[in-house]
CSV table of N, CA and C in Angstrom, one decimal:
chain,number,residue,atom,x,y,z
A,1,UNK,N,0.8,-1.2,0.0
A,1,UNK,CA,0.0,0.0,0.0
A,1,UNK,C,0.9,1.2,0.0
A,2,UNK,N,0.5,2.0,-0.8
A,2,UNK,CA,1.1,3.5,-0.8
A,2,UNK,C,1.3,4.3,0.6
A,3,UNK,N,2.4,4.6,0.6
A,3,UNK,CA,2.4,5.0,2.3
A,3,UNK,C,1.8,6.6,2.5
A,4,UNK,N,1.5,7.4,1.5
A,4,UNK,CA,0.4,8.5,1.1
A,4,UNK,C,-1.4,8.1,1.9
A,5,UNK,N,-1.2,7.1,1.3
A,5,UNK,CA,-2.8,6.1,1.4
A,5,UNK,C,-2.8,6.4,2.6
A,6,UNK,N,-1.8,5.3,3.2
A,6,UNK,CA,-1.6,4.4,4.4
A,6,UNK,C,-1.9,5.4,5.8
A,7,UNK,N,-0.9,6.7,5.3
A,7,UNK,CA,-1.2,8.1,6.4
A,7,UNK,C,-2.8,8.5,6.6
A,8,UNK,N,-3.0,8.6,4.9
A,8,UNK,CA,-4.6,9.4,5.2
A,8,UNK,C,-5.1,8.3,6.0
A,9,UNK,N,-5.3,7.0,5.8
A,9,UNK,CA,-6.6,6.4,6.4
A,9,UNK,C,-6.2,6.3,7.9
A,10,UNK,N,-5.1,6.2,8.0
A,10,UNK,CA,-5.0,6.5,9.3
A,10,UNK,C,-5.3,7.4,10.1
A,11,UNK,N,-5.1,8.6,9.4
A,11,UNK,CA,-5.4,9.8,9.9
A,11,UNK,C,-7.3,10.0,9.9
A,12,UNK,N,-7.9,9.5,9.1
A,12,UNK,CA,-9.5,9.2,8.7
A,12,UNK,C,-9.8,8.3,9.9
A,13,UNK,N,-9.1,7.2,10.3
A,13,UNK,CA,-9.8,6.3,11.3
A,13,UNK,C,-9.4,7.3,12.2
A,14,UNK,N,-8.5,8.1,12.8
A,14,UNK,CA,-8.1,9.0,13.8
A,14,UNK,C,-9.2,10.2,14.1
A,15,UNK,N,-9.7,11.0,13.2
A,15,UNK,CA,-10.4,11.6,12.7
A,15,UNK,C,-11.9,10.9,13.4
A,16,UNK,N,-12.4,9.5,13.1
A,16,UNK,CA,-13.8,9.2,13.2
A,16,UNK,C,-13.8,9.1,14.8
A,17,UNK,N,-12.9,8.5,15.1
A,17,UNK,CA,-12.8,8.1,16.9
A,17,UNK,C,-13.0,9.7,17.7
A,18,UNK,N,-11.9,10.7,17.3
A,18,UNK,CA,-12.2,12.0,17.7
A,18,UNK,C,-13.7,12.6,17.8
A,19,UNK,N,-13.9,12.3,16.7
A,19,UNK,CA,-15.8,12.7,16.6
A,19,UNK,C,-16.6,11.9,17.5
A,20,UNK,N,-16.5,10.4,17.7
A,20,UNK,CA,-17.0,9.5,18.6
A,20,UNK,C,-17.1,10.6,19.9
A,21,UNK,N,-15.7,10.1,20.5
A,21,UNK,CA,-15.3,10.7,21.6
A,21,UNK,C,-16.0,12.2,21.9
A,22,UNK,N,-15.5,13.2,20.9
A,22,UNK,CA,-16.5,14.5,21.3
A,22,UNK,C,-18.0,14.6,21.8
A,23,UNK,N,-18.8,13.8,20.5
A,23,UNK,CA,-19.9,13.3,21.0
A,23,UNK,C,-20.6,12.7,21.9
A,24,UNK,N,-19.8,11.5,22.1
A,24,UNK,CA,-19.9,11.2,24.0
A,24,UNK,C,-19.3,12.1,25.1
A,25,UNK,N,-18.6,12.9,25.1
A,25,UNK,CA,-18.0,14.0,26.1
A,25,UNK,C,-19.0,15.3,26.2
A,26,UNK,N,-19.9,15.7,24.7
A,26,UNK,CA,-20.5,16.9,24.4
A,26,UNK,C,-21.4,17.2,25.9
A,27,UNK,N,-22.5,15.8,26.0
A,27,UNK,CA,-23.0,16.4,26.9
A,27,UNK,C,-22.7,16.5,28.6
A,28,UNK,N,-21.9,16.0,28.7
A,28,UNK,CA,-21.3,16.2,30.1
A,28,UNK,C,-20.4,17.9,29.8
A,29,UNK,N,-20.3,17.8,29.0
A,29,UNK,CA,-19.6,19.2,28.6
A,29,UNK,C,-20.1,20.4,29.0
A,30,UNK,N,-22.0,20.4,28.4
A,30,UNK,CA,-22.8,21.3,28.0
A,30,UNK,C,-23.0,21.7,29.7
A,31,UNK,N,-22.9,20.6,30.8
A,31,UNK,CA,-23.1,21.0,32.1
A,31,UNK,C,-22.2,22.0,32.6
A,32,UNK,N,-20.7,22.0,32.2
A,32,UNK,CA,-19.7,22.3,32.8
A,32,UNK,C,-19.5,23.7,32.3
A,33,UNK,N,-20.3,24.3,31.4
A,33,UNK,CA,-19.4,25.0,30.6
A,33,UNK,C,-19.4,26.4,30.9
A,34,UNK,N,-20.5,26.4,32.4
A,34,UNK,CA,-20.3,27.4,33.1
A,34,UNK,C,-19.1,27.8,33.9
A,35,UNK,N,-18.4,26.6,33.9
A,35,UNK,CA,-17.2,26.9,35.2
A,35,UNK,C,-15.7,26.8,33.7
A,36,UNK,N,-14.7,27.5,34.8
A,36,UNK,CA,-14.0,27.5,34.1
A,36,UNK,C,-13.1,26.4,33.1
A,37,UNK,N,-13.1,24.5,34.0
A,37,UNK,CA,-12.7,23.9,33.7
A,37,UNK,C,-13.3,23.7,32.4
A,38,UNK,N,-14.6,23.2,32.9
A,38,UNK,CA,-15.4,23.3,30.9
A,38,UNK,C,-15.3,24.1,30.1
A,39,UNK,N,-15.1,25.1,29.8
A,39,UNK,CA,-14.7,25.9,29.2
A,39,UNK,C,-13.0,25.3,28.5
A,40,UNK,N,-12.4,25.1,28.9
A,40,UNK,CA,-11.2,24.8,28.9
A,40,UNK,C,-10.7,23.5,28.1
A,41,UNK,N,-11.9,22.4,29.1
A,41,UNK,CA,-12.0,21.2,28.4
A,41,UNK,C,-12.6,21.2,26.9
A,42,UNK,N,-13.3,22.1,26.7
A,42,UNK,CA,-14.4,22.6,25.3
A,42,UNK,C,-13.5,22.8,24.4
A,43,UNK,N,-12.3,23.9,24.8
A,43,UNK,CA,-11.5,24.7,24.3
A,43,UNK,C,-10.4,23.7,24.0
A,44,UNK,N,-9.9,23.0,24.4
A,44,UNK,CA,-9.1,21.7,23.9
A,44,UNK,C,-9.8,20.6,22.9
A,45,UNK,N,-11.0,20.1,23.2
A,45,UNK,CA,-11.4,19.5,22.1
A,45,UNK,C,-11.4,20.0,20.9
A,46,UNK,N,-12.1,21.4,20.9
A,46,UNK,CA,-12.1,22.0,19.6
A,46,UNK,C,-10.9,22.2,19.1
A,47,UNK,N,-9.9,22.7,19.8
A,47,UNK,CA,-8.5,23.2,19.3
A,47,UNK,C,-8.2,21.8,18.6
A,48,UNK,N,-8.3,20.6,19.2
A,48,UNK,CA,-7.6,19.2,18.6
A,48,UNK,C,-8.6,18.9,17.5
A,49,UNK,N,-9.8,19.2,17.3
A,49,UNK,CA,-10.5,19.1,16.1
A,49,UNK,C,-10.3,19.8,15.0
A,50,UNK,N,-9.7,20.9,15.0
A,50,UNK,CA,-9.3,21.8,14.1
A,50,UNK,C,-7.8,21.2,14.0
A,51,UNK,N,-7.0,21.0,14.7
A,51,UNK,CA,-5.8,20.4,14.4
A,51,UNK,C,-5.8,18.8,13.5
A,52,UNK,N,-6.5,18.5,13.8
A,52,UNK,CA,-7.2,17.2,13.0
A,52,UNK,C,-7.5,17.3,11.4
A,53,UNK,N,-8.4,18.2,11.2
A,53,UNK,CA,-8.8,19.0,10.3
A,53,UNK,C,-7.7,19.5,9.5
A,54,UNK,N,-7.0,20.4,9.6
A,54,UNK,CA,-5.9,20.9,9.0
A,54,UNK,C,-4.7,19.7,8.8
A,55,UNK,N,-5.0,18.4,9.5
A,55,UNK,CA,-4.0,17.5,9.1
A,55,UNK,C,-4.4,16.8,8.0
A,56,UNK,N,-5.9,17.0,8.1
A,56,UNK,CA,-6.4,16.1,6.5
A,56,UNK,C,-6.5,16.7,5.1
A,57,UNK,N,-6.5,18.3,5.6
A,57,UNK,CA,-6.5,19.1,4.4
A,57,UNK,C,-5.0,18.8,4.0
A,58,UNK,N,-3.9,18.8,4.7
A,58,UNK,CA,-2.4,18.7,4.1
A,58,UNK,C,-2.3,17.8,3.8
A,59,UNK,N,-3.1,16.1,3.8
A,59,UNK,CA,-2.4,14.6,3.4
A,59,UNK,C,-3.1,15.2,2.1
A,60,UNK,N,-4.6,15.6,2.0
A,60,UNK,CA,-5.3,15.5,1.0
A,60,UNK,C,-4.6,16.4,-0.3
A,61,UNK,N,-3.9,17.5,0.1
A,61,UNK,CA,-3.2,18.1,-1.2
A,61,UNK,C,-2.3,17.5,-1.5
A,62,UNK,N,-1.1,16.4,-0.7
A,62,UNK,CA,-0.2,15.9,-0.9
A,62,UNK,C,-0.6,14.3,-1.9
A,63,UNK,N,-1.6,14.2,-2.0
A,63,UNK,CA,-2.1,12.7,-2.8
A,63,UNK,C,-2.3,13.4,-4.0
């Protein structure tokens, strides 16, 4: 297998688990997000979701 390939889908199965995870976290989240930790914790998900994001846009121009 092309090792191009091999990154994206790994990075795609990396990607689907992230979303799992968010989704199951969201609403324990929605409680917290008055205090500052939720806030925080929110703020790191998203940041690693955007980081995520931006790693698929660069495999995907590199194929």
């Amino acid at each position: 297998m092309d090792p191009n390939v091999r990154t994206v889908l790994q990075i795609l199965i990396f990607a689907v688990l992230y979303l799992i995870l968010f989704i199951i976290l969201l609403p324990s989240l929605i409680r917290l997000l008055d205090q500052t930790t939720g806030k925080i914790a929110y703020g790191v998900l998203v940041a690693g979701g955007v980081g995520v994001a931006l790693r698929l846009r660069q495999l995907s121009q590199r194929i």
